[in-house]
Coordinates of C-alpha atoms in Angstrom, one line a residue:
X1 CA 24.1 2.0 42.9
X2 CA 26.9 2.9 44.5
X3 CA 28.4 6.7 44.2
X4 CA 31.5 8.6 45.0
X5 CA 32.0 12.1 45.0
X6 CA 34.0 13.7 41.7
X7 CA 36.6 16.8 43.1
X8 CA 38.7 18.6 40.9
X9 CA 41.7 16.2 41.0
X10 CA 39.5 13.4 39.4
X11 CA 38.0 15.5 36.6
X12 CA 41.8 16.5 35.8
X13 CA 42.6 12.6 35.9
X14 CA 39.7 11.1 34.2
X15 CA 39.6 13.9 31.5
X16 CA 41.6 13.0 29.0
X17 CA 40.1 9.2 29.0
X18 CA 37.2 10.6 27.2
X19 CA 38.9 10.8 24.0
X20 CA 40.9 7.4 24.8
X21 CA 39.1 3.9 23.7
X22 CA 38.3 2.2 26.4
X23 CA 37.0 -1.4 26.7
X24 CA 34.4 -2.7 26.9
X25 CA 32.2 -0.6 25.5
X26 CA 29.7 0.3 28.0
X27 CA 32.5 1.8 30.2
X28 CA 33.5 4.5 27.7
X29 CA 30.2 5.6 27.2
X30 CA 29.1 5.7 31.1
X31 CA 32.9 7.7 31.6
X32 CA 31.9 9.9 28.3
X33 CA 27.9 10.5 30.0
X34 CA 29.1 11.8 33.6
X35 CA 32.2 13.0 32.6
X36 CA 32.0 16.3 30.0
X37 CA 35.0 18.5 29.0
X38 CA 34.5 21.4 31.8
X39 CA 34.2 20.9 35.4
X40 CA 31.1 22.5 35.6
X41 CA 29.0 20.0 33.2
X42 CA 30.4 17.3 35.0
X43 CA 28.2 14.8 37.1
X44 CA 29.0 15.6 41.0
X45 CA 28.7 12.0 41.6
X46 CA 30.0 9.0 39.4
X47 CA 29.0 5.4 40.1
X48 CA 31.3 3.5 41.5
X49 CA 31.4 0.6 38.8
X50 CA 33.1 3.0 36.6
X51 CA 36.4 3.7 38.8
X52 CA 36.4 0.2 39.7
X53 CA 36.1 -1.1 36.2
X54 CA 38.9 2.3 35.0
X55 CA 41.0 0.7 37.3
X56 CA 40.8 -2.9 35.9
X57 CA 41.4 -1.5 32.8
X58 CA 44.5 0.5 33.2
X59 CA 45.8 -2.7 34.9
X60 CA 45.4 -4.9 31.7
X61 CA 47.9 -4.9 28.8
X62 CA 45.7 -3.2 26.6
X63 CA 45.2 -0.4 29.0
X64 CA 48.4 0.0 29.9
X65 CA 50.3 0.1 26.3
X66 CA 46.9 2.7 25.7
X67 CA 48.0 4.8 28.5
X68 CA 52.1 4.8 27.6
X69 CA 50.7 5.7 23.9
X70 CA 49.0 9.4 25.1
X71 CA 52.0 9.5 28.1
X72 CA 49.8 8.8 30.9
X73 CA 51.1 7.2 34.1
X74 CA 48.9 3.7 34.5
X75 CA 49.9 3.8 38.0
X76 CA 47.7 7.1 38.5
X77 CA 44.6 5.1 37.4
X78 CA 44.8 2.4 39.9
X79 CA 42.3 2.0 42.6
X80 CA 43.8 3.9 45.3
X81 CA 45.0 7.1 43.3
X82 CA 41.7 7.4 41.8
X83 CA 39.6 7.4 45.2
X84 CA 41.8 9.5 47.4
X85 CA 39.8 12.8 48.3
X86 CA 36.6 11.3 46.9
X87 CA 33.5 11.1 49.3
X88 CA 31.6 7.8 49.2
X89 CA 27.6 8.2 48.4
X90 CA 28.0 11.8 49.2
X91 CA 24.2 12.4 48.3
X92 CA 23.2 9.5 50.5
X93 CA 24.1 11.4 53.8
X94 CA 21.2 12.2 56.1
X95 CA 20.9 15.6 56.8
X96 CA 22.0 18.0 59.5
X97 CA 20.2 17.5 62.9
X98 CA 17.2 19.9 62.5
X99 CA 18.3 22.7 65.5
X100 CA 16.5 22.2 68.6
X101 CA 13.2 23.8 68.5
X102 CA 12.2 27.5 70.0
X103 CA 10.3 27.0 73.2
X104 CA 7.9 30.4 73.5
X105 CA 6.8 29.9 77.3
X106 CA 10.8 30.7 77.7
X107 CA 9.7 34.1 76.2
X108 CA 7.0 34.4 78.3
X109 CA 8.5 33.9 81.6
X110 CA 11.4 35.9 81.0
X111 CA 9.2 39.1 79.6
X112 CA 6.8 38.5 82.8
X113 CA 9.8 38.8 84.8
X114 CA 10.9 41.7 82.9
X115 CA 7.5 43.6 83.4
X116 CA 7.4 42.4 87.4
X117 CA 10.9 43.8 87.7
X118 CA 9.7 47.5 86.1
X119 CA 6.6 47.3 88.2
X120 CA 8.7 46.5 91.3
X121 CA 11.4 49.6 90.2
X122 CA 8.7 51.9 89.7
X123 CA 6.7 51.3 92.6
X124 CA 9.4 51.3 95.2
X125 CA 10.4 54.8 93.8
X126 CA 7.1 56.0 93.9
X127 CA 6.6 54.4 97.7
X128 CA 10.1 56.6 98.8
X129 CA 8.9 59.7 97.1
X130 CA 5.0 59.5 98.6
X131 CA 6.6 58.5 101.9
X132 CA 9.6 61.3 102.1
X133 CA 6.7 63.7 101.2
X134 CA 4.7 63.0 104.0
X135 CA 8.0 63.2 106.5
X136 CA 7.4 66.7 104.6
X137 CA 11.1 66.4 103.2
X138 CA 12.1 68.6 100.2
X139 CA 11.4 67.2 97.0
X140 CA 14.8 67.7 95.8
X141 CA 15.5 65.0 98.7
X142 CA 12.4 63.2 97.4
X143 CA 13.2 62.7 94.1
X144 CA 16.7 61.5 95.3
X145 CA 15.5 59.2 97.8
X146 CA 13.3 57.5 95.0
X147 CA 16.1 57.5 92.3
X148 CA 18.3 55.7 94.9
X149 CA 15.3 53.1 96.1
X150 CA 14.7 52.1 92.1
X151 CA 18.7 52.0 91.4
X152 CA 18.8 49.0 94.0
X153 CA 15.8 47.9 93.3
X154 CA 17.0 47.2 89.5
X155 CA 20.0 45.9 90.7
X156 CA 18.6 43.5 93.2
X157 CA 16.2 42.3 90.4
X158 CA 18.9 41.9 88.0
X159 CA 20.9 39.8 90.4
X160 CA 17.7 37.7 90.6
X161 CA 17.3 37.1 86.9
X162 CA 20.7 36.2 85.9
X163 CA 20.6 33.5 89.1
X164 CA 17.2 32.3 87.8
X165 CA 18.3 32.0 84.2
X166 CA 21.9 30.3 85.4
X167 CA 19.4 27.6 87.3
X168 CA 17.3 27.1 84.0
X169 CA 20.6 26.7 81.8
X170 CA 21.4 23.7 84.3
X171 CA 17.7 22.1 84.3
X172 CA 18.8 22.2 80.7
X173 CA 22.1 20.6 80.6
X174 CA 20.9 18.1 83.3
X175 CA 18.1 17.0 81.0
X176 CA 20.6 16.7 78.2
X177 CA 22.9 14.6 80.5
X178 CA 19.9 12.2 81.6
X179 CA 18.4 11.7 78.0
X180 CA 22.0 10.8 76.7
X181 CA 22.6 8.5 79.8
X182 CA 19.0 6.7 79.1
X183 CA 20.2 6.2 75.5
X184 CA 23.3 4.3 76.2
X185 CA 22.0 2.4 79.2
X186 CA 19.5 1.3 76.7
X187 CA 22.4 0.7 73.9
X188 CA 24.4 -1.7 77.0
X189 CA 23.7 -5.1 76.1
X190 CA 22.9 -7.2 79.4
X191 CA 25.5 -9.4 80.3
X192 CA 25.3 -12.3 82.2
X193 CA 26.8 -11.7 85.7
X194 CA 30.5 -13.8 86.1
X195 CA 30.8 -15.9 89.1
X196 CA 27.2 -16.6 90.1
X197 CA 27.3 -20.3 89.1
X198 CA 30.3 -20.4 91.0
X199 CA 29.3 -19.4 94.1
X200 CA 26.3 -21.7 93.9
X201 CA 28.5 -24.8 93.1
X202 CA 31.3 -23.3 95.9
X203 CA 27.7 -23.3 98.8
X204 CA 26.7 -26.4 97.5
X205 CA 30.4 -28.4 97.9
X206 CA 30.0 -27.9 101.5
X207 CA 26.6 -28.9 102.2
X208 CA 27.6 -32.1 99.6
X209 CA 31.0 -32.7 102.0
X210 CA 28.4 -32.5 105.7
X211 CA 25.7 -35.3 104.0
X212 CA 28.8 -37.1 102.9
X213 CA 30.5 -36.9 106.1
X214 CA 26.8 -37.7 107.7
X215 CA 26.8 -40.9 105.3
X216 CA 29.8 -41.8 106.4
X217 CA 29.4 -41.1 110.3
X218 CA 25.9 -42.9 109.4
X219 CA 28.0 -46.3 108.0
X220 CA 30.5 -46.3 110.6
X221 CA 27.3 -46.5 113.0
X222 CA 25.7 -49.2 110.9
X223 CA 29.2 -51.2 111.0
X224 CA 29.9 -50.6 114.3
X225 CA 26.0 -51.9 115.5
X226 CA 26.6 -54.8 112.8
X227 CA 29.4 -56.1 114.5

């Protein structure tokens, strides 16, 4: 069975039919089950039988002299009024999209090229300090020279992260893009191509004109030998 959505407006409308009697019979008492005197006992969902068959009834004679007698516009229970701002079969809309789903050897690769990138930072500092000292340099210049070594180390490995994860972002996109392309090439209906009888029939008038003009050469030989 068919369902529409019940808003505010419509509870307000169909309200005051409850008390109302409405023909036939079955009608009143499907309005009176989904449709109580507060909003909040009120079905979310009506069947759509019973705004068609309101409708009908507000249109009749009976309805309408009904509806003047409790100084209710008629015209507000046609079809139309009655199904603006309503949602059709609201509960039988599929669900969101499930979001895409987490893939963990992106975690992995990123927190092994988090823990190359320390090892690399730490061990070029510790190569510039072990080398500096045997250059016998101070260790105040030691220390420096190995602060300085890691500093563009980090940078240069920081540089080559956000590069790496820009190139996977586009793997990603481009995968996207080729998926979505596969889905419509295989939505395309195949069409006959336009023209290929054509140029079959346009090759063939020629070769029909040459046997012609053959048969004809071919006759005029015959008559001329004949006579």
């Amino acid at each position: 069975m068919s369902t529409i959505s019940v808003p505010e407006h419509l509870w307000e409308t169909l309200l005051p039919l409850i008390k109302l009697d409405i023909e036939p019979p079955e009608l009143q008492s499907l309005l009176r089950k989904h449709i109580k005197s507060t909003v909040e006992d009120t079905s979310t969902e009506v069947p759509y039988d019973l705004i068609t068959g309101i409708a009908k009834w507000s249109g009749s004679e009976k309805g309408m002299d009904v509806l003047k007698a409790e100084d209710l516009d008629p015209s507000s229970y046609s079809l139309i009024p009655l199904l603006a701002g309503t949602t059709f079969a609201p509960s039988s809309k599929p669900p969101p999209p499930p979001p895409p789903e987490h893939d963990p050897a992106a975690d992995k690769r990123a927190i092994t090229a988090l823990i190359n990138g320390l090892f690399s930072v730490v061990g070029v500092g510790f190569a510039a300090w072990w080398a500096a000292g045997n250059i016998y340099w101070r260790n105040e210049t030691r220390v420096l020279l190995a602060l300085a070594a890691s500093i563009i180390v980090a940078i240069s490995e920081g540089v080559l992260y956000l590069i790496w994860s820009s190139h996977v972002e586009k793997r990603k996109e481009e995968q996207k893009r080729r998926k979505a392309s596969k889905s419509r090439s295989k939505a395309i209906i195949e069409e006959k191509p336009v023209g290929v009888e054509e140029e079959v029939i346009s090759q063939d008038e020629p070769q029909a004109n040459v046997v012609r003009r053959k048969g004809y050469e071919y006759e005029k030989e015959d008559a001329s030998v004949d006579s």
